[in-house]
XYZ file of N, CA and C in Angstrom:
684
model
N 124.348 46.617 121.666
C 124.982 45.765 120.669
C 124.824 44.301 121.089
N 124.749 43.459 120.229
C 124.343 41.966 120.142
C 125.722 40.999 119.418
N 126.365 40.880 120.469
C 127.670 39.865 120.011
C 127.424 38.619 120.085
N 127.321 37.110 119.045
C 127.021 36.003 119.184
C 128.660 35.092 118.969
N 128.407 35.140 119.879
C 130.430 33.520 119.671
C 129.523 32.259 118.934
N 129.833 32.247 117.842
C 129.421 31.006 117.204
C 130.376 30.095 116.230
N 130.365 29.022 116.595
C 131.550 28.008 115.343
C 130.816 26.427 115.442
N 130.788 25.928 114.280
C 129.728 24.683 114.171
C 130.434 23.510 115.047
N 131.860 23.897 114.953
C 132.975 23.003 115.815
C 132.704 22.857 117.256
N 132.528 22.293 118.027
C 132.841 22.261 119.394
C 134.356 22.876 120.030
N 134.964 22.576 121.356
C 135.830 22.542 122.175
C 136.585 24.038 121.489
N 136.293 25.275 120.901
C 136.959 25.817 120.718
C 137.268 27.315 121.068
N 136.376 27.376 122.398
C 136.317 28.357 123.506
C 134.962 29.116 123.186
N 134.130 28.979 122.616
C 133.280 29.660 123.185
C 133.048 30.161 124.228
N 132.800 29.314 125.151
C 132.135 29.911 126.393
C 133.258 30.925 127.236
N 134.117 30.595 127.072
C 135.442 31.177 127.829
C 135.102 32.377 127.321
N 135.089 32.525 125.926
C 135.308 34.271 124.952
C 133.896 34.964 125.235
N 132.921 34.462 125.393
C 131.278 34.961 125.804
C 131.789 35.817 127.338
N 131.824 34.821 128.342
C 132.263 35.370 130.018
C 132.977 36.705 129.797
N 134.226 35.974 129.331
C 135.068 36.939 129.434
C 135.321 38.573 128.575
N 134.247 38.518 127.765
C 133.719 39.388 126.919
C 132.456 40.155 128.030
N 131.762 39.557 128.229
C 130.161 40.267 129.337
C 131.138 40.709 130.274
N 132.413 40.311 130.843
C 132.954 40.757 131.704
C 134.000 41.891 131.874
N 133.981 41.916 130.498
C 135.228 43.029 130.088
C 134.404 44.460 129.758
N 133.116 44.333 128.895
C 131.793 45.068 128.990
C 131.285 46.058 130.052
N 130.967 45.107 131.356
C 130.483 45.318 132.453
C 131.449 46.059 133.120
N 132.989 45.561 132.930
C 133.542 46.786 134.017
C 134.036 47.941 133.192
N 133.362 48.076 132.239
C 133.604 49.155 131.372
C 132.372 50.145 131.448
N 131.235 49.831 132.381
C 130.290 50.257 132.687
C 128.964 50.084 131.601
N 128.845 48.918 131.182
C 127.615 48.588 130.394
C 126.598 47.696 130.932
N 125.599 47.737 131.214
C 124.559 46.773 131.449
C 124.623 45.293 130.785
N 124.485 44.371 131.258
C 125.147 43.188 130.515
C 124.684 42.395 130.408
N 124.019 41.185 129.395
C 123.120 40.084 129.457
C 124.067 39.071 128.935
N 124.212 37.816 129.334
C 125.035 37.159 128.874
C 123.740 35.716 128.555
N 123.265 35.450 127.856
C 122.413 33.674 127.100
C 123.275 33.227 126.324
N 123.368 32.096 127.581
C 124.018 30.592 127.260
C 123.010 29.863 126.544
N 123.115 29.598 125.393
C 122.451 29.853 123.781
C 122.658 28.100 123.993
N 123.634 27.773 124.624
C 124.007 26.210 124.212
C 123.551 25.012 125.435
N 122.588 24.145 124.444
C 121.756 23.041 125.751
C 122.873 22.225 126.833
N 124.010 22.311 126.876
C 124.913 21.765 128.137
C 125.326 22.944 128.806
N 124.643 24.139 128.482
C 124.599 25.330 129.620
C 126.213 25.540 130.443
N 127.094 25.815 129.809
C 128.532 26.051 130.515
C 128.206 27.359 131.128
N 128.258 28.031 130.596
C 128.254 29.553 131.031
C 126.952 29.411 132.389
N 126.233 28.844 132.464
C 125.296 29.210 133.341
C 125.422 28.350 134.169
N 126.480 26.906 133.983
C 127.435 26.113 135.124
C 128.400 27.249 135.571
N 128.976 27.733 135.301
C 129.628 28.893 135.654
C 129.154 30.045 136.739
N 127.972 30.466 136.104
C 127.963 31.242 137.460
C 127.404 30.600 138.123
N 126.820 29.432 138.721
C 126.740 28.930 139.993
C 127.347 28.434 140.549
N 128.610 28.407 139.845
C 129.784 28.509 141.025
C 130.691 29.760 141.656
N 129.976 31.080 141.006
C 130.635 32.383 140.723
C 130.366 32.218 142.333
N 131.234 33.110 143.140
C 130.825 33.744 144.235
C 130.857 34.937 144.809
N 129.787 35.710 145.261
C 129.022 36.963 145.347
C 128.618 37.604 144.247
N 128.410 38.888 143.895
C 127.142 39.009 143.165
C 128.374 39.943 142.066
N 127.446 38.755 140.921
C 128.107 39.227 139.083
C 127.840 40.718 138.843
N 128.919 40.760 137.640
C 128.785 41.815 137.046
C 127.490 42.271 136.422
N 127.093 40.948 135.444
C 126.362 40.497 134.390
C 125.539 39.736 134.805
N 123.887 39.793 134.067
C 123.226 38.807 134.243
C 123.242 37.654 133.625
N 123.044 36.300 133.521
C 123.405 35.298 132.846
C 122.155 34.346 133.248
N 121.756 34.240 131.767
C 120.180 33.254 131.568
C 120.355 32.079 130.099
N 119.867 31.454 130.546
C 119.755 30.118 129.352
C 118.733 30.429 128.544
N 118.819 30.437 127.378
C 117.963 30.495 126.003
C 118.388 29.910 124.598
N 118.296 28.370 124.874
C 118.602 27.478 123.805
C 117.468 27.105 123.088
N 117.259 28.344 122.197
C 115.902 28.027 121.656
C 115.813 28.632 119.897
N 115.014 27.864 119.240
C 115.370 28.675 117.328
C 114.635 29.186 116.954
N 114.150 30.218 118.266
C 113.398 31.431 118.274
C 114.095 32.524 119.286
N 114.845 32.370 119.283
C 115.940 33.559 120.104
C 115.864 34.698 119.650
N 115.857 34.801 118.287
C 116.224 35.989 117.625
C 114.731 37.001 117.589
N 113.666 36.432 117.709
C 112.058 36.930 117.847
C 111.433 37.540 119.385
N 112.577 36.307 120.025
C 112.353 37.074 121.887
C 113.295 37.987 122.484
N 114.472 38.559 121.756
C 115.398 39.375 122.133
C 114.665 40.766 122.290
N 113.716 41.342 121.497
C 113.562 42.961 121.443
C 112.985 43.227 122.483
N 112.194 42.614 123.386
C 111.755 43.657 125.046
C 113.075 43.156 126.048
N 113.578 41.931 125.524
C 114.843 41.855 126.880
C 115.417 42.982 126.369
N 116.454 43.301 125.114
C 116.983 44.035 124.826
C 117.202 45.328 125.589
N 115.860 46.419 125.738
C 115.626 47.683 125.878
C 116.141 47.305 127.566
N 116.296 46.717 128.203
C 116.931 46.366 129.549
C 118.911 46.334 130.015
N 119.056 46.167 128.640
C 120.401 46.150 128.649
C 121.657 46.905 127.506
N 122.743 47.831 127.879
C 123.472 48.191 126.914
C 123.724 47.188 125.579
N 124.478 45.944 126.283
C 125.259 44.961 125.494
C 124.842 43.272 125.662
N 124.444 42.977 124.470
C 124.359 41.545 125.254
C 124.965 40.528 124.428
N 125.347 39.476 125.419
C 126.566 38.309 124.594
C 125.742 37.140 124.625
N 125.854 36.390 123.244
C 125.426 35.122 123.042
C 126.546 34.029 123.159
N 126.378 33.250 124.256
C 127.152 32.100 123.790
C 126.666 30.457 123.193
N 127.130 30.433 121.931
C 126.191 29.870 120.975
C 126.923 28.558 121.122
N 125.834 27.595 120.010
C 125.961 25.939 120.164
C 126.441 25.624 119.313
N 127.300 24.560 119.079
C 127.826 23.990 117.519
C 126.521 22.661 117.531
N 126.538 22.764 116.057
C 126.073 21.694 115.280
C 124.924 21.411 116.014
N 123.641 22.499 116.132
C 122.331 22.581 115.594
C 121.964 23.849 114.751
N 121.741 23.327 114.342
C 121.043 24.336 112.585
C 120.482 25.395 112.987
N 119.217 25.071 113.266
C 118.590 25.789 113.358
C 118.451 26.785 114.414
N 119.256 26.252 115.428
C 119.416 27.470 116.477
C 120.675 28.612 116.217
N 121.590 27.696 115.372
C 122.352 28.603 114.885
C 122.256 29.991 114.063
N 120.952 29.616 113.440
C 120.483 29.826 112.254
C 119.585 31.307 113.338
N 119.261 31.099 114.649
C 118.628 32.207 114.853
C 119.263 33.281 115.543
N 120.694 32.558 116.090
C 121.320 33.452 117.031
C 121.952 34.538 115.676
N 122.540 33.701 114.517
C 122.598 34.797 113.422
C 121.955 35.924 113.073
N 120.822 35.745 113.364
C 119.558 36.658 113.060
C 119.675 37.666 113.958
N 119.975 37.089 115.530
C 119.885 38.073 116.403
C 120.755 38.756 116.288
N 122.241 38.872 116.178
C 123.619 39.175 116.544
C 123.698 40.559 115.736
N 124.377 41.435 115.812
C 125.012 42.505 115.596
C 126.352 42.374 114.814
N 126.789 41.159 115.252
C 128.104 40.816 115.470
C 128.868 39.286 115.653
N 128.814 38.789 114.846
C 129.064 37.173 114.657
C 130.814 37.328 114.926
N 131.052 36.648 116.510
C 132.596 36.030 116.341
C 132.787 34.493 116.405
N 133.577 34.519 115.021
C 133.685 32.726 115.224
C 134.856 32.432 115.520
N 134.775 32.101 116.891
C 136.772 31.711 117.605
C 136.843 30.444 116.952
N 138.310 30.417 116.763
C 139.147 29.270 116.207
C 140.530 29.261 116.848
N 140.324 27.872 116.698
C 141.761 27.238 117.774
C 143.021 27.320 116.306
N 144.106 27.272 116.809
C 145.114 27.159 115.940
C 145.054 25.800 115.265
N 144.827 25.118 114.661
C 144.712 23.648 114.393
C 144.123 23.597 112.888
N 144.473 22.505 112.123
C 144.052 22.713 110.741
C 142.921 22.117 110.692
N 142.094 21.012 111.603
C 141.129 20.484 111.871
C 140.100 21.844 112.159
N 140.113 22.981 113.055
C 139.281 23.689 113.588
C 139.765 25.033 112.210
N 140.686 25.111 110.918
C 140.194 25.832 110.548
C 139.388 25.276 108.891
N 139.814 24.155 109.021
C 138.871 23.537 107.974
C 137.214 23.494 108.089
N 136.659 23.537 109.626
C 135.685 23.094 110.179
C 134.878 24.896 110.268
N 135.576 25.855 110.602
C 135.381 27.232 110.315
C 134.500 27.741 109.032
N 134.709 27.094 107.797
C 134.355 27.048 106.645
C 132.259 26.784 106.589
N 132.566 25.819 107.565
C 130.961 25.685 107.372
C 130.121 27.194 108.409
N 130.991 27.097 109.014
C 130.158 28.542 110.155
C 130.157 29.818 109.253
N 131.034 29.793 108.101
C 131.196 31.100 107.654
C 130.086 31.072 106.358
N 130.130 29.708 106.545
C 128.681 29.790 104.635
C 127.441 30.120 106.146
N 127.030 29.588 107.062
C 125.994 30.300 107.396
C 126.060 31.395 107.918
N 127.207 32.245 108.293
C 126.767 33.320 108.633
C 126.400 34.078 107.044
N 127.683 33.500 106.030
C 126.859 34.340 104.541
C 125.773 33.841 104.234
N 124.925 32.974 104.174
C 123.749 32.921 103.810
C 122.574 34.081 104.778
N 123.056 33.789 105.898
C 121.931 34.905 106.655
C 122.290 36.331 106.261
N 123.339 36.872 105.436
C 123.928 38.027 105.413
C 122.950 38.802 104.825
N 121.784 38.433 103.653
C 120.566 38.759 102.879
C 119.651 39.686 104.115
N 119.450 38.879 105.364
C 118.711 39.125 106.747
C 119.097 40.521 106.841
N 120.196 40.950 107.251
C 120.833 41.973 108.133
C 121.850 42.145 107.539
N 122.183 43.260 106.632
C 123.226 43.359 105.345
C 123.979 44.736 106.898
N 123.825 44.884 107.785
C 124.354 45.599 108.177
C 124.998 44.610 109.325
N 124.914 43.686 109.608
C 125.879 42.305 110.496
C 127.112 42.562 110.114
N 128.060 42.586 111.235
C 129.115 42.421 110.905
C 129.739 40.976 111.592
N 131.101 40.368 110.520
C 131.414 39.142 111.321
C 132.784 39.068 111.106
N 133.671 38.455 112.263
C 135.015 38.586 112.211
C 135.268 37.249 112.722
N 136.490 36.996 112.742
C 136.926 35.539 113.006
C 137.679 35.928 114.500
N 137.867 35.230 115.361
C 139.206 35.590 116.577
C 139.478 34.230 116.777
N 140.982 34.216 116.875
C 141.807 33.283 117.358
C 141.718 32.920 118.857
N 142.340 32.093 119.097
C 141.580 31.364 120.614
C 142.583 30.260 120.978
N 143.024 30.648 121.928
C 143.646 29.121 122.618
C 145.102 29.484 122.124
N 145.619 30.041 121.142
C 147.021 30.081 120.492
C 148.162 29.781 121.605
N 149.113 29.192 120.776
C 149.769 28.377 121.873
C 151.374 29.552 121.444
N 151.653 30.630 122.071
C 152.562 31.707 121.249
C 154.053 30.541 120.918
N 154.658 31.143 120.158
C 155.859 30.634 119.524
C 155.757 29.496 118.654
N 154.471 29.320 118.248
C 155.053 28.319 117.758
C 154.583 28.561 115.882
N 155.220 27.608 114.817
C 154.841 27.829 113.719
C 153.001 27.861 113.190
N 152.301 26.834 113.801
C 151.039 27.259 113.495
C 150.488 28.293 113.881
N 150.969 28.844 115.146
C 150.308 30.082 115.753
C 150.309 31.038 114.602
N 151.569 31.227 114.502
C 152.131 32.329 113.239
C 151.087 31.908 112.018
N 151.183 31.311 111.356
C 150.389 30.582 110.282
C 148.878 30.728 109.934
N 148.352 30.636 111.398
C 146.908 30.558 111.267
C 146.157 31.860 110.644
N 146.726 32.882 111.171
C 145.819 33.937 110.594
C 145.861 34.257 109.119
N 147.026 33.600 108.978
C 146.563 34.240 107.064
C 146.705 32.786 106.603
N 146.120 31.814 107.034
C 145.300 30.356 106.624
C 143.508 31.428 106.836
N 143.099 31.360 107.898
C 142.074 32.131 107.932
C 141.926 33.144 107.020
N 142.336 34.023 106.878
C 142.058 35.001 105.648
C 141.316 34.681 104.321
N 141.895 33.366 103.802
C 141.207 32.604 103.052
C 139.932 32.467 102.841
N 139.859 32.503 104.094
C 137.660 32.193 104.682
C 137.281 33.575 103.809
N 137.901 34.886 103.601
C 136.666 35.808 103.334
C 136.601 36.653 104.415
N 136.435 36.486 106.133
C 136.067 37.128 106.447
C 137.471 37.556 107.413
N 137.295 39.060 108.108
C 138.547 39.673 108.930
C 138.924 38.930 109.777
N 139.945 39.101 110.467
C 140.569 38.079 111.586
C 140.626 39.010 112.344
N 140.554 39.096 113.498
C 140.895 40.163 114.752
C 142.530 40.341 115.093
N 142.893 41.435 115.030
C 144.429 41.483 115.600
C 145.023 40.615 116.813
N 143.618 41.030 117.657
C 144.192 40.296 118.988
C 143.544 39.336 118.920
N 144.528 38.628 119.988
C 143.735 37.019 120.247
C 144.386 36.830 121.565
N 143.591 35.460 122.177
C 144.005 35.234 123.189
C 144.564 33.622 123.355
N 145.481 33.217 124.050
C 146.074 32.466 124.105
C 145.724 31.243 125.393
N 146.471 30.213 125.268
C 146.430 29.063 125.503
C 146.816 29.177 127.212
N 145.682 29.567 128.152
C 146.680 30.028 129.565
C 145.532 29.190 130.429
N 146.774 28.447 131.335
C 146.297 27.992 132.906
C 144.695 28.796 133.506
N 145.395 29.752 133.044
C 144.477 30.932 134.290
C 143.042 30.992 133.982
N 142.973 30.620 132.908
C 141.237 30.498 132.190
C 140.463 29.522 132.749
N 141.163 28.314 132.963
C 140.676 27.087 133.247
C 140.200 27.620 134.980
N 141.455 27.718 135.550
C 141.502 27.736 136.748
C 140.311 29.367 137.105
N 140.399 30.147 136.659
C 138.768 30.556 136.525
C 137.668 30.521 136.464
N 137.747 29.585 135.147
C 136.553 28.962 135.224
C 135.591 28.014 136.261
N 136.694 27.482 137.088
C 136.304 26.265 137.816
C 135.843 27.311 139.153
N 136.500 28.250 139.045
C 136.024 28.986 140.267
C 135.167 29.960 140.050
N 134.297 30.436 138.980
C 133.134 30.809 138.852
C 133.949 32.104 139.121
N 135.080 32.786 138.152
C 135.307 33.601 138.083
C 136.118 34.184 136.837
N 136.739 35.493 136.457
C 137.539 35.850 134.820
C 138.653 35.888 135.682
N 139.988 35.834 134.536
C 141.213 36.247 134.660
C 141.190 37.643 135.363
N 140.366 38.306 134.787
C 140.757 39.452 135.564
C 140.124 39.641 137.075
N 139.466 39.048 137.182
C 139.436 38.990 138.487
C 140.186 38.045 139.909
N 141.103 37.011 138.555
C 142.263 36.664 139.490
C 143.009 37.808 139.420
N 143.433 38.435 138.587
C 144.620 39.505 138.766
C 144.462 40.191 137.191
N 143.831 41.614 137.624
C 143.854 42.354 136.140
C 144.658 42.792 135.157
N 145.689 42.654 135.915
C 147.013 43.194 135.197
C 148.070 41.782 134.785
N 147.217 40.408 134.664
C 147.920 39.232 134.476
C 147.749 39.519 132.807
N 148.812 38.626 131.720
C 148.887 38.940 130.226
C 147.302 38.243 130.218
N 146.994 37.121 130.841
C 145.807 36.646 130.040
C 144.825 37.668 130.172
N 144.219 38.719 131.369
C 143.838 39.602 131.527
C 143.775 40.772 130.227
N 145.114 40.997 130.217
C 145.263 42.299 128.909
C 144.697 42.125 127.752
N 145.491 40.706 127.731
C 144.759 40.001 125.761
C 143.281 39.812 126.055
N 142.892 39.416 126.979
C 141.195 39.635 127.036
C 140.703 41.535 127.191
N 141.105 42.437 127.677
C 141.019 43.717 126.875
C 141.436 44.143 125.562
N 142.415 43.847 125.898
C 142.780 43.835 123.622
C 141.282 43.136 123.034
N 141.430 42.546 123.223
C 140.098 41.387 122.489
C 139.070 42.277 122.386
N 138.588 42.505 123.814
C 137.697 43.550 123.839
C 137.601 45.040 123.196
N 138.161 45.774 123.226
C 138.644 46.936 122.851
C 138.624 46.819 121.246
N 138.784 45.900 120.478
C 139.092 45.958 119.303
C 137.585 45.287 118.417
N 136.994 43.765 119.610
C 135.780 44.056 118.967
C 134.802 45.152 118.823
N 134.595 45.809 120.303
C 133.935 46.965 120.483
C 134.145 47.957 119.227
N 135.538 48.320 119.190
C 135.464 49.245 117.867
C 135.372 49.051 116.784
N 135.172 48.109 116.472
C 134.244 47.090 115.064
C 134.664 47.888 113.527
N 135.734 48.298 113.224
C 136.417 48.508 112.340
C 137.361 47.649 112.291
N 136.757 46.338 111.578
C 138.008 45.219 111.195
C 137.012 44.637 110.046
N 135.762 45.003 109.522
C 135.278 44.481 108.033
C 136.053 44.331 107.503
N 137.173 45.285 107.134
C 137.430 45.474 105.529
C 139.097 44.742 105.255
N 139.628 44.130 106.603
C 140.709 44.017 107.001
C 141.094 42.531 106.710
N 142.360 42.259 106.441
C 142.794 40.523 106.239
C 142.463 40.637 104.823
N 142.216 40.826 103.185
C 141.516 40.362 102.763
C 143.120 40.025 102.066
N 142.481 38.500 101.510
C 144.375 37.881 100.930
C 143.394 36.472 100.062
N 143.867 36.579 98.855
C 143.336 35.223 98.389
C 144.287 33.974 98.292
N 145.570 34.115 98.986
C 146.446 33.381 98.212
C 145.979 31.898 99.406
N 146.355 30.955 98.826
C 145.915 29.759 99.571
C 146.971 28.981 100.404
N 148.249 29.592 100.269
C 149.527 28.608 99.907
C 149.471 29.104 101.401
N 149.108 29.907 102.777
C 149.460 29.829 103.760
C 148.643 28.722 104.690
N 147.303 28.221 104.350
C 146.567 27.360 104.766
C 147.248 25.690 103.950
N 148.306 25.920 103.268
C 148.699 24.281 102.969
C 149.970 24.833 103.751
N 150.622 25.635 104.347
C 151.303 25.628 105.180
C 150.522 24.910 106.579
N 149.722 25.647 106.994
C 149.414 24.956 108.075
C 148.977 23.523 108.322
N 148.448 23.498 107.464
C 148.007 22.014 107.405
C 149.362 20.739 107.711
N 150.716 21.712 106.555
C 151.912 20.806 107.165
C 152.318 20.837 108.173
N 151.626 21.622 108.584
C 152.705 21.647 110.316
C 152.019 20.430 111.360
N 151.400 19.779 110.587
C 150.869 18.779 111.863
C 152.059 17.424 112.040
């Protein structure tokens, strides 16, 4: 399977949800490719600071022919994660092509779900490509208790496409991971940021959330918007 994290927005976890996805994969016993899809290469700053030897392999391929060089890497690996670039076209335009599985994380914020809107017309325009793609939205960064948190997912709904049940939240422990070239769960597996990154997992994997969220009413996205 071919999972691509893509949102045209910047700062809104990609790279965090890619790692920590190849990593949730891998100790689930899958072969694992992780391309850092995006030219400031986080994920592949990352593991050279990882220390001793990854789960997952992790290679740079920021290129808008990705989707044409995937089929001999492919046959090498169970699962592989794209972590994709905002705001180039055309590379966007190929990791779509490649993916199995388009997640576009979004931060709680009415700025990042207004900005959502454009990632979701290109994943529907490529939908013609690969009528068997599936694409879901996941929340990211949520800050719990508070009124936008609550809010956001059925502001999202709006978009058209499913929202994921789980999400993961706004925690120390990601950062402080990151810097050490390592996942939450490998600070401590049984920490909440840990779990909600299996929830996460567990629920994309079982990829029965198409048909889910569907709500036309609009009046919860001018909620959020007031909450700023």
């Amino acid at each position: 399977m071919i999972y691509a994290f893509l949102n045209q927005k910047g700062g809104v976890g990609k790279t965090t949800l890619s790692i920590h996805l190849a990593d949730a994969l891998a100790r689930r016993g899958s072969r694992v490719l992780l391309i850092d899809a995006d030219p400031q290469q986080s994920s592949m700053k990352w593991s050279t600071f990882r220390a001793g030897e990854n789960r997952f392999s992790v290679v740079a391929m920021a290129k808008p022919t990705l989707h044409k060089e995937l089929g001999p890497i492919y046959a090498d690996y169970t699962d592989i994660v794209i972590d994709g670039s905002p705001r180039i076209h055309d590379l966007a335009k190929s990791i779509i092509l490649a993916a199995d599985v388009i997640v576009i994380p979004v931060q709680p914020s009415p700025p990042d779900v207004w900005a959502t809107a454009e990632t979701v017309d290109l994943v529907n325009e490529a939908k013609i490509y690969k009528e068997t793609r599936k694409s879901v939205i996941a929340i990211n960064r949520k800050i719990v208790n508070t009124a936008i948190g609550r809010d956001v997912r059925e502001a999202l709904s709006t978009l058209g496409l499913p929202v994921l049940d789980a999400y993961v939240s706004q925690r120390v422990a990601f950062a402080e991971a990151f810097a050490a070239g390592q996942t939450v769960s490998d600070l401590d597996a049984r920490s909440t940021a840990a779990l909600e990154v299996e929830a996460f997992t567990t629920e994309l994997v079982k990829g029965n959330y198409e048909q889910k969220n569907s709500n036309d009413d609009a009046a919860p996205s001018r909620r959020i918007a007031a909450s700023r």
